[in-house]
Short mmCIF file of C-alpha atoms in Angstrom, two decimals:
data_model
loop_
_atom_site.label_atom_id
_atom_site.label_comp_id
_atom_site.label_asym_id
_atom_site.label_seq_id
_atom_site.Cartn_x
_atom_site.Cartn_y
_atom_site.Cartn_z
CA UNK A 116 224.01 -5.52 15.03
CA UNK A 117 222.68 -4.96 11.46
CA UNK A 118 219.67 -2.70 10.05
CA UNK A 119 216.31 -2.91 12.32
CA UNK A 120 213.13 -3.27 10.01
CA UNK A 121 210.46 -1.00 10.09
CA UNK A 122 207.40 -2.78 11.70
CA UNK A 123 204.10 -2.33 11.73
CA UNK A 124 202.53 -1.72 15.34
CA UNK A 125 199.41 -3.29 14.26
CA UNK A 126 200.16 -6.47 13.29
CA UNK A 127 202.57 -6.37 16.88
CA UNK A 128 199.85 -5.90 18.56
CA UNK A 129 198.85 -9.14 17.60
CA UNK A 130 202.13 -11.24 17.95
CA UNK A 131 202.11 -9.16 21.69
CA UNK A 132 198.78 -10.97 22.27
CA UNK A 133 199.74 -14.26 21.01
CA UNK A 134 203.40 -14.43 21.78
CA UNK A 135 203.67 -12.05 24.96
CA UNK A 136 200.62 -11.63 27.10
CA UNK A 137 200.54 -14.35 29.04
CA UNK A 138 203.79 -13.26 31.25
CA UNK A 139 203.78 -9.29 30.19
CA UNK A 140 201.52 -6.12 30.37
CA UNK A 141 202.03 -2.87 29.16
CA UNK A 142 200.20 -0.17 30.38
CA UNK A 143 201.24 2.01 32.75
CA UNK A 144 201.03 0.74 36.37
CA UNK A 145 200.05 -2.15 35.04
CA UNK A 146 200.48 -4.86 36.72
CA UNK A 147 203.75 -8.16 36.55
CA UNK A 148 202.55 -11.24 35.74
CA UNK A 149 205.54 -14.20 35.33
CA UNK A 150 207.72 -11.42 34.00
CA UNK A 151 207.78 -7.79 34.61
CA UNK A 152 204.81 -5.08 33.07
CA UNK A 153 206.60 -3.24 29.95
CA UNK A 154 205.36 0.13 30.98
CA UNK A 155 208.27 2.76 30.65
CA UNK A 156 210.83 -0.52 28.36
CA UNK A 157 212.17 1.55 25.63
CA UNK A 158 215.06 3.65 27.17
CA UNK A 159 215.39 1.67 30.23
CA UNK A 160 218.15 -0.38 31.23
CA UNK A 161 217.91 -4.57 31.42
CA UNK A 162 216.39 -5.06 34.90
CA UNK A 163 215.52 -2.39 36.18
CA UNK A 164 211.04 -2.84 36.25
CA UNK A 165 210.13 -1.56 40.15
CA UNK A 166 208.86 -4.14 42.27
CA UNK A 167 209.77 -7.08 39.61
CA UNK A 168 212.52 -9.57 40.95
CA UNK A 169 214.79 -10.28 38.03
CA UNK A 170 217.90 -12.69 37.72
CA UNK A 171 221.31 -11.37 38.40
CA UNK A 172 221.99 -11.97 34.26
CA UNK A 173 219.63 -9.60 33.54
CA UNK A 174 220.85 -6.89 36.39
CA UNK A 175 224.23 -6.67 35.16
CA UNK A 176 223.16 -7.29 31.65
CA UNK A 177 223.41 -3.05 31.20
CA UNK A 178 222.22 -2.57 27.78
CA UNK A 179 218.89 -0.39 27.47
CA UNK A 180 216.09 -1.79 25.91
CA UNK A 181 216.16 -0.07 22.30
CA UNK A 182 214.98 -1.04 18.68
CA UNK A 183 218.50 -2.91 18.13
CA UNK A 184 218.82 -4.36 21.16
CA UNK A 185 215.21 -5.76 21.48
CA UNK A 186 215.62 -7.25 17.60
CA UNK A 187 218.29 -8.84 18.91
CA UNK A 188 216.78 -10.42 22.29
CA UNK A 189 213.63 -11.11 20.96
CA UNK A 190 215.85 -13.24 18.44
CA UNK A 191 216.75 -16.14 21.51
CA UNK A 192 216.66 -14.75 24.64
CA UNK A 193 218.67 -16.96 26.57
CA UNK A 194 221.32 -16.60 23.58
CA UNK A 195 221.41 -12.50 24.53
CA UNK A 196 221.00 -12.98 28.00
CA UNK A 197 222.38 -16.26 29.30
CA UNK A 198 220.64 -16.86 32.87
CA UNK A 199 217.78 -14.41 32.44
CA UNK A 200 214.92 -16.69 33.43
CA UNK A 201 212.20 -15.69 30.44
CA UNK A 202 211.44 -19.21 29.56
CA UNK A 203 210.91 -17.86 26.19
CA UNK A 204 212.04 -19.85 22.59
CA UNK A 205 212.26 -16.41 20.82
CA UNK A 206 210.77 -15.05 17.06
CA UNK A 207 212.94 -16.46 14.19
CA UNK A 208 210.98 -14.08 12.02
CA UNK A 209 212.92 -10.57 11.45
CA UNK A 210 209.31 -9.18 10.41
CA UNK A 211 207.40 -10.73 13.57
CA UNK A 212 210.00 -9.06 15.99
CA UNK A 213 209.46 -6.05 13.91
CA UNK A 214 206.17 -6.08 14.61
CA UNK A 215 206.35 -6.55 17.78
CA UNK A 216 208.78 -3.91 18.74
CA UNK A 217 207.27 -1.21 16.87
CA UNK A 218 203.95 -2.32 18.94
CA UNK A 219 205.77 -2.11 21.98
CA UNK A 220 207.21 1.18 21.11
CA UNK A 221 203.55 2.65 21.37
CA UNK A 222 202.34 1.01 23.68
CA UNK A 223 204.86 1.05 26.26
CA UNK A 224 205.06 4.96 26.52
#
């Protein structure tokens, strides 16, 4: 999958607010929106946020979210998990994806 560049969490927070905030929350016990709450994301298997209804494709993907899997997924979610209901085209710029992942690593603990 290649190396994931180091990201800047502060820049990633801006990416999150611009690209993700309308569908996701990150805080502990945060509400699900169109997409699931992302608290505890890193280290969790796909399709496992309690109380959120996932597609079979997402539940059966069977990978664990980490820097490398998020880096590939966030580039093109529908390619990485065909059948996902996430209607997001992805983030093509490697630096933006790395920044977002750095933010997610900090904000979803």
